[in-house]
Coordinates of C-alpha atoms in Angstrom, one line a residue:
X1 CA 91.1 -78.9 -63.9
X2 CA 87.4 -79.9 -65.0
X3 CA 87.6 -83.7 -65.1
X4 CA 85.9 -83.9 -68.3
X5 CA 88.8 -82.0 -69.9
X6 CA 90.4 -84.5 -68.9
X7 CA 88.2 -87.4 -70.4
X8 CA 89.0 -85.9 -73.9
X9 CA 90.9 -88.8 -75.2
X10 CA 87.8 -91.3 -73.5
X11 CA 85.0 -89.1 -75.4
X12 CA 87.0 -89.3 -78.8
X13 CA 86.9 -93.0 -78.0
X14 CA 83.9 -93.3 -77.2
X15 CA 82.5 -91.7 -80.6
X16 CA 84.4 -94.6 -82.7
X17 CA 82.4 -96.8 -80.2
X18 CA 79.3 -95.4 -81.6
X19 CA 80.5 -94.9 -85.0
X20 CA 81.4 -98.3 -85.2
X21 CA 78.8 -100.4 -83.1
X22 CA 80.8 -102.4 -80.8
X23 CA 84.1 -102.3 -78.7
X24 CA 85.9 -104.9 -81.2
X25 CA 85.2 -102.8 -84.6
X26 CA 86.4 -99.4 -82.5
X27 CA 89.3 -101.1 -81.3
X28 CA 90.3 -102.0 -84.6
X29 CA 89.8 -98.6 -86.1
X30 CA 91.9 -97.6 -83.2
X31 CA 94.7 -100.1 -83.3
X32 CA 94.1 -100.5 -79.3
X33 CA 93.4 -104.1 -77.8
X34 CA 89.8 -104.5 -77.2
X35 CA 90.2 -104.8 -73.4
X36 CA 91.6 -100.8 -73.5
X37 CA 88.8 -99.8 -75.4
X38 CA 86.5 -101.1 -72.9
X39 CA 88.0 -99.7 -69.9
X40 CA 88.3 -96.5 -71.3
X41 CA 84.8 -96.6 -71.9
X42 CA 84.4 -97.7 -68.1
X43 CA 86.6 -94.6 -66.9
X44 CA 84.9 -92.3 -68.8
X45 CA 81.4 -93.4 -67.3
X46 CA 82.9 -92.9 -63.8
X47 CA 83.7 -90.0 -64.1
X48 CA 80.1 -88.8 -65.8
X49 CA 78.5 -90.5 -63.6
X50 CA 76.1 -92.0 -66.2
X51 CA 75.8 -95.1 -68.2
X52 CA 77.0 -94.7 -72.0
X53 CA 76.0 -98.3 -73.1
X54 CA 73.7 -101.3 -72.1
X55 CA 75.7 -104.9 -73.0
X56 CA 75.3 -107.8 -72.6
X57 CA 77.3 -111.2 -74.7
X58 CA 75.4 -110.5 -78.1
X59 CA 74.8 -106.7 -78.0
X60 CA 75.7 -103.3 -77.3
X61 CA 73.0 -100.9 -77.0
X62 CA 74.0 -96.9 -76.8
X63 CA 71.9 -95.4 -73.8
X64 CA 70.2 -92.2 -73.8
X65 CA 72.5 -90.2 -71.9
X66 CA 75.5 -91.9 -74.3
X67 CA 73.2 -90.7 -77.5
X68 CA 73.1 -86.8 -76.1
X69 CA 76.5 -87.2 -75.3
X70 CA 77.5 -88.1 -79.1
X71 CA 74.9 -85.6 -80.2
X72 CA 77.0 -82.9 -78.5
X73 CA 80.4 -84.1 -79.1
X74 CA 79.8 -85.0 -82.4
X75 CA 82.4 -82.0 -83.9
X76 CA 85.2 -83.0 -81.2
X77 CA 87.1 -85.1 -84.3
X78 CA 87.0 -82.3 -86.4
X79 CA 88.1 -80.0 -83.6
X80 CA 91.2 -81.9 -82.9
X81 CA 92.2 -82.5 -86.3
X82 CA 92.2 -78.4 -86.5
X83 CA 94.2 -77.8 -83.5
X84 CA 96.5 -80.7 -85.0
X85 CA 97.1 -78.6 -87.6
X86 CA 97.1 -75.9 -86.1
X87 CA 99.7 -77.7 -84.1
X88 CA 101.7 -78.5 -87.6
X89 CA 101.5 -74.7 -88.9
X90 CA 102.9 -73.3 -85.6
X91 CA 106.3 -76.1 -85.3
X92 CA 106.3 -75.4 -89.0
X93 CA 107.8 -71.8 -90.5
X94 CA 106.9 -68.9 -88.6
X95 CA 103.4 -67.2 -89.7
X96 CA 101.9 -64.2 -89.0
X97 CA 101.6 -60.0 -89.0
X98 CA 104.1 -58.4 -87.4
X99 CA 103.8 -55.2 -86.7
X100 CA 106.8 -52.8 -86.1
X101 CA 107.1 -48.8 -85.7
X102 CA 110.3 -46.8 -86.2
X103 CA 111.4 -43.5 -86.4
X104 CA 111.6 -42.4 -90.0
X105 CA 115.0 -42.1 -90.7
X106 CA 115.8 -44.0 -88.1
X107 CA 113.8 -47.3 -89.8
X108 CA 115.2 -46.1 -93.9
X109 CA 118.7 -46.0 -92.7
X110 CA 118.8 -49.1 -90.3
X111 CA 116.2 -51.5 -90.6
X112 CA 114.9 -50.9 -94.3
X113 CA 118.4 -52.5 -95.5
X114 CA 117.6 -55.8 -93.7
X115 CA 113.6 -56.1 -95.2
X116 CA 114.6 -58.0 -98.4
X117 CA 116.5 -61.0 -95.9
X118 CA 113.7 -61.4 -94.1
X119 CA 111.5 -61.8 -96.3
X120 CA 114.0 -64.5 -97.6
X121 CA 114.0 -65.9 -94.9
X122 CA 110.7 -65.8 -93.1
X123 CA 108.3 -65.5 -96.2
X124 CA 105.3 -66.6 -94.3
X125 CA 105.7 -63.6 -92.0
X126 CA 103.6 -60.7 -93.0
X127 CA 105.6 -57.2 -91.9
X128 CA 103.0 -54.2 -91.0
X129 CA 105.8 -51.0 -90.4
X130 CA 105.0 -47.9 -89.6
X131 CA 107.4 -44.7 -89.8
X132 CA 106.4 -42.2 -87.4
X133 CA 108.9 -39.5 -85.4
X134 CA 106.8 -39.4 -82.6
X135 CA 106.1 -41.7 -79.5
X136 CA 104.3 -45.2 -79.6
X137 CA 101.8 -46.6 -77.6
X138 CA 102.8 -50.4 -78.2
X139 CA 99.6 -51.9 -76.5
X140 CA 97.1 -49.2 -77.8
X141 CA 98.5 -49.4 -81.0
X142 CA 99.3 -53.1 -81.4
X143 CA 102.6 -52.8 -82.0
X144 CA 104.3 -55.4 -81.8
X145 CA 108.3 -54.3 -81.9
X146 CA 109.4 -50.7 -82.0
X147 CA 112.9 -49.0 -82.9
X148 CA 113.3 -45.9 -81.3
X149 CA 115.6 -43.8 -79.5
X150 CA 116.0 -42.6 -75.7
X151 CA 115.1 -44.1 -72.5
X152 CA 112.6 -47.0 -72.6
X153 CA 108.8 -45.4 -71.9
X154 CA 107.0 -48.5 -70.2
X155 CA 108.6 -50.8 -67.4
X156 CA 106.2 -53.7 -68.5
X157 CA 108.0 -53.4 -71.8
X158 CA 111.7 -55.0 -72.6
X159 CA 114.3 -52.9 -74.6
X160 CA 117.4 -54.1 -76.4
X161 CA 119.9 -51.4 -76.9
X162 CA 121.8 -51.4 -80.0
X163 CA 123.5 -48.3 -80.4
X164 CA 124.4 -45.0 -79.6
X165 CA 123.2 -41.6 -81.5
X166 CA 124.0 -37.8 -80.9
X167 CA 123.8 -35.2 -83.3
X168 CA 126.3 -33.1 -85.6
X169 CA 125.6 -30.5 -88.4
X170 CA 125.3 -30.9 -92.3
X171 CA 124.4 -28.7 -95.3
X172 CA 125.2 -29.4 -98.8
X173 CA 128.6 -28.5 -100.9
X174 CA 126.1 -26.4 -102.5
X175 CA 124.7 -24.6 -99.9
X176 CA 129.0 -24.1 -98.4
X177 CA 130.1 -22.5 -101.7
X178 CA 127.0 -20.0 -102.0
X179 CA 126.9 -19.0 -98.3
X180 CA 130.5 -20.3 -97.0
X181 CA 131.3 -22.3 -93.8
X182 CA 130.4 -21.4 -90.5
X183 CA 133.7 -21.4 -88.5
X184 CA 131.5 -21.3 -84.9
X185 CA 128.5 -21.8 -83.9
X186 CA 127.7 -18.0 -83.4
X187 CA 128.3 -18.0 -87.2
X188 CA 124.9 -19.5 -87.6
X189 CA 123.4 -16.3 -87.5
X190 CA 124.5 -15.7 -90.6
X191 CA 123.2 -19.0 -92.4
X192 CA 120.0 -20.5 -93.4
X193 CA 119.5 -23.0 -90.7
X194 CA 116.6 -25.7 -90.8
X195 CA 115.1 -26.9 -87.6
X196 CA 113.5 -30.3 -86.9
X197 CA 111.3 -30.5 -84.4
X198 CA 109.0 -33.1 -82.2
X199 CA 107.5 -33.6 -78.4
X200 CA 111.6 -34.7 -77.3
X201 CA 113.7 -31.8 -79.0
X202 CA 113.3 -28.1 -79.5
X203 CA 114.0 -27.6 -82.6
X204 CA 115.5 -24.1 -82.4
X205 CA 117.9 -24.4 -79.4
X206 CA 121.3 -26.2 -80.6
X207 CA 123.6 -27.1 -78.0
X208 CA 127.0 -27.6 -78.6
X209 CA 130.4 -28.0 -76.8
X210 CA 134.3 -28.2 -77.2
X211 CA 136.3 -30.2 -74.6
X212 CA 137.2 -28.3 -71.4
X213 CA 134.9 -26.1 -72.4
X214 CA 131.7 -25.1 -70.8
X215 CA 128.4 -26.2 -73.0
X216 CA 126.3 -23.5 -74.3
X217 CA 123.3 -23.4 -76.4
X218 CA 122.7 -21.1 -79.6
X219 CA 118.9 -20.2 -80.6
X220 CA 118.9 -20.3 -84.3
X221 CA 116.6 -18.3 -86.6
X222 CA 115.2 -21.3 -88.9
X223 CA 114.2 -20.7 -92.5
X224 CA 112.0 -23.7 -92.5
X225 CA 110.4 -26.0 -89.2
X226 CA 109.6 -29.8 -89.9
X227 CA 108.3 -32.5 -88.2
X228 CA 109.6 -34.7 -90.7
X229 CA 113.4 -36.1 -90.5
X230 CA 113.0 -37.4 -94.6
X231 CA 112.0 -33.9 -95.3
X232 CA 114.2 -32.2 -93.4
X233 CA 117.2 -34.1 -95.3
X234 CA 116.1 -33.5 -98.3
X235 CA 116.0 -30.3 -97.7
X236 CA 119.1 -29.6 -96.7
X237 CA 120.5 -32.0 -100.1
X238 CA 118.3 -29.3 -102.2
X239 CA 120.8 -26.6 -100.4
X240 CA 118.7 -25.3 -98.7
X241 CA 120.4 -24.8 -95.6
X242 CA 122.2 -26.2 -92.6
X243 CA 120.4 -28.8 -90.2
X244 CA 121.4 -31.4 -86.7
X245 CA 120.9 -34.7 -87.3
X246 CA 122.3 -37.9 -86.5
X247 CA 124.7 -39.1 -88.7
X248 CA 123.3 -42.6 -88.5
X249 CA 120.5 -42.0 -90.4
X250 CA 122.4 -39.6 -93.0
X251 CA 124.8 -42.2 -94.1
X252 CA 124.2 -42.7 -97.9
X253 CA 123.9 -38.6 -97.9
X254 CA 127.3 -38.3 -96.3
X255 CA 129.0 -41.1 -98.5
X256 CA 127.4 -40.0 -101.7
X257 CA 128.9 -36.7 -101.0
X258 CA 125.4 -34.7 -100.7
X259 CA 126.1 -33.8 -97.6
X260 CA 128.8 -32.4 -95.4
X261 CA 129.7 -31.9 -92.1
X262 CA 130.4 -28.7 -90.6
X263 CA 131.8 -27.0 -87.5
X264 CA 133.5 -29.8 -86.3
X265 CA 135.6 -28.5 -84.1
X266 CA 132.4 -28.8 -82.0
X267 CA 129.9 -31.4 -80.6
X268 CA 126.9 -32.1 -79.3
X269 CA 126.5 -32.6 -75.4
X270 CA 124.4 -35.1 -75.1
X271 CA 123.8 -38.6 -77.1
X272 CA 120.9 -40.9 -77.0
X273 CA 120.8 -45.3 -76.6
X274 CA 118.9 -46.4 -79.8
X275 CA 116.3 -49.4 -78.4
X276 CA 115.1 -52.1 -79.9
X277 CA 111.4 -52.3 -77.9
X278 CA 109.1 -55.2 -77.4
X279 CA 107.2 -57.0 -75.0
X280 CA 108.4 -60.0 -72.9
X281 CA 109.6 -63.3 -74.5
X282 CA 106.5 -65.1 -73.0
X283 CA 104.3 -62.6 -75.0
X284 CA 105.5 -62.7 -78.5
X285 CA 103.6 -64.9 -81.0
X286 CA 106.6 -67.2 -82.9
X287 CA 106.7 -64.6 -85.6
X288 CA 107.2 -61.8 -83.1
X289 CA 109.9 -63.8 -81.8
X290 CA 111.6 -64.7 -84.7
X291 CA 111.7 -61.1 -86.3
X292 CA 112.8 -60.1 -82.8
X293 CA 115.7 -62.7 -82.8
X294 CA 116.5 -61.8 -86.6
X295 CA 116.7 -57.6 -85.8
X296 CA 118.5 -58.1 -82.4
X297 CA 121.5 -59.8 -84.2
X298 CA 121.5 -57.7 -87.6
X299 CA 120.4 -54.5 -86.5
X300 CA 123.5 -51.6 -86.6
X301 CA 122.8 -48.4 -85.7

């Protein structure tokens, strides 16, 4: 380290020195005996090579290196009352934007319920979210958490799993008692069948299996393609036809009776980790952390 960072605490010394005329009146102000004041003083000229004062038994006299000196570290009080407070703020409540990005039904049916107790409880933290379906780049983005499912994109990044999804079938009582129930998947040739598609699943291609029995995919003939997981529930509350989705983020749908699952007798062959995604502990800012902390315990998915 630069040895004048390390004369810091001799510099701010040395400007009561000036301020105040003489060794005695700093040490004073300082609450330091006079003897440390002066020897501080003496360090600080070692190590700059330079003398800051002339004395003698009556008089101290500022030299002109020492006047240059205070000329340039003039704002050093004001600086270190600011990173003292700065200091105070950060030990204090966590502050800050946080920025987090979740899938859309994903973040309305899991993390959207737990907004109003953080806010309780971190009200100094300032929450930027974005609902998107499609993949996020954290870093280019400046995102700061993300909740997402399947397998973690970036090594540099950390991922907390907490949950499971796969997918299973739902249309509306309305839609069932205009068009009946599909007793197999074949069957779905017969229905109105809406597809929702991004870059990880093709939209059109359903898998399903029965146990002991060999998987095997169905390609249906969708009345309507989205993008849009909100949409394409809506949708199929509207009656509008039969859609796969995860049931996590159907839950008030399915309790409220709007929707209702069908064929199942069968499932779906493969399932997904949901992951909570952020960078390394020694990278968070203390809001990031303490949103982080608050998600990882709460969050059910």
């Amino acid at each position: 380290m630069n040895p004048v960072y390390q004369s810091l605490p001799q510099i701010q010394i040395f400007l009561v020195v000036v301020e105040k005329g003489s060794f005695q009146a700093a040490a004073s102000q300082l609450n330091l005996p006079r003897s440390s004041v002066s020897k501080k003083i003496q360090q600080l000229e070692e190590t700059l090579g330079q003398a800051l004062f002339k004395r003698s038994t009556r008089r101290l006299t500022i030299t002109e290196f020492g006047l240059a000196l205070a000329e340039q570290t003039r704002t050093l009080p004001d600086i270190v009352t600011r990173v003292d407070r700065l200091k105070e703020q950060v030990h204090a409540q966590p502050a800050g934007k946080v920025r987090i990005s979740t899938g859309i039904m994903l973040g309305q049916s899991c993390l959207v319920p737990l907004l109003a107790e953080i806010r309780l409880r971190m009200p100094a933290i300032e929450l930027d979210i974005s609902f998107n379906d499609e993949p996020v780049d954290m870093l280019a983005e400046g995102v700061d958490i993300a909740l997402r499912t399947g397998t973690l994109p970036d090594s540099s990044l950390i991922a907390k799993q907490i949950g499971q999804i796969t997918w299973c079938w739902y249309a509306s009582p309305e839609y069932l008692t205009r068009y009946g129930q599909p007793k197999t998947p074949d069957d779905l040739s017969q229905h109105q069948c809406l597809a929702f598609k991004n870059s990880h699943i093709a939209g059109h291609h359903w898998a399903f299996y029965q146990p002991e029995k060999e998987t095997y995919s169905v390609q249906v003939k969708a009345a309507i393609t989205t993008d849009n997981s909100r949409a394409l529930t809506d949708m199929a509350c509207a009656g509008l036809g039969i859609m796969m989705i995860t049931p996590q983020v159907v839950r008030e749908e399915i309790a409220s009776g709007r929707l209702v699952q069908v064929l199942t007798d069968w499932q779906h062959p493969d399932s997904a980790p949901i992951h909570l995604i952020g960078f390394r502990k020694s990278q968070r800012s203390r809001a990031v952390e303490s949103v982080w902390q608050y998600l990882v315990k709460h969050l059910k998915a």
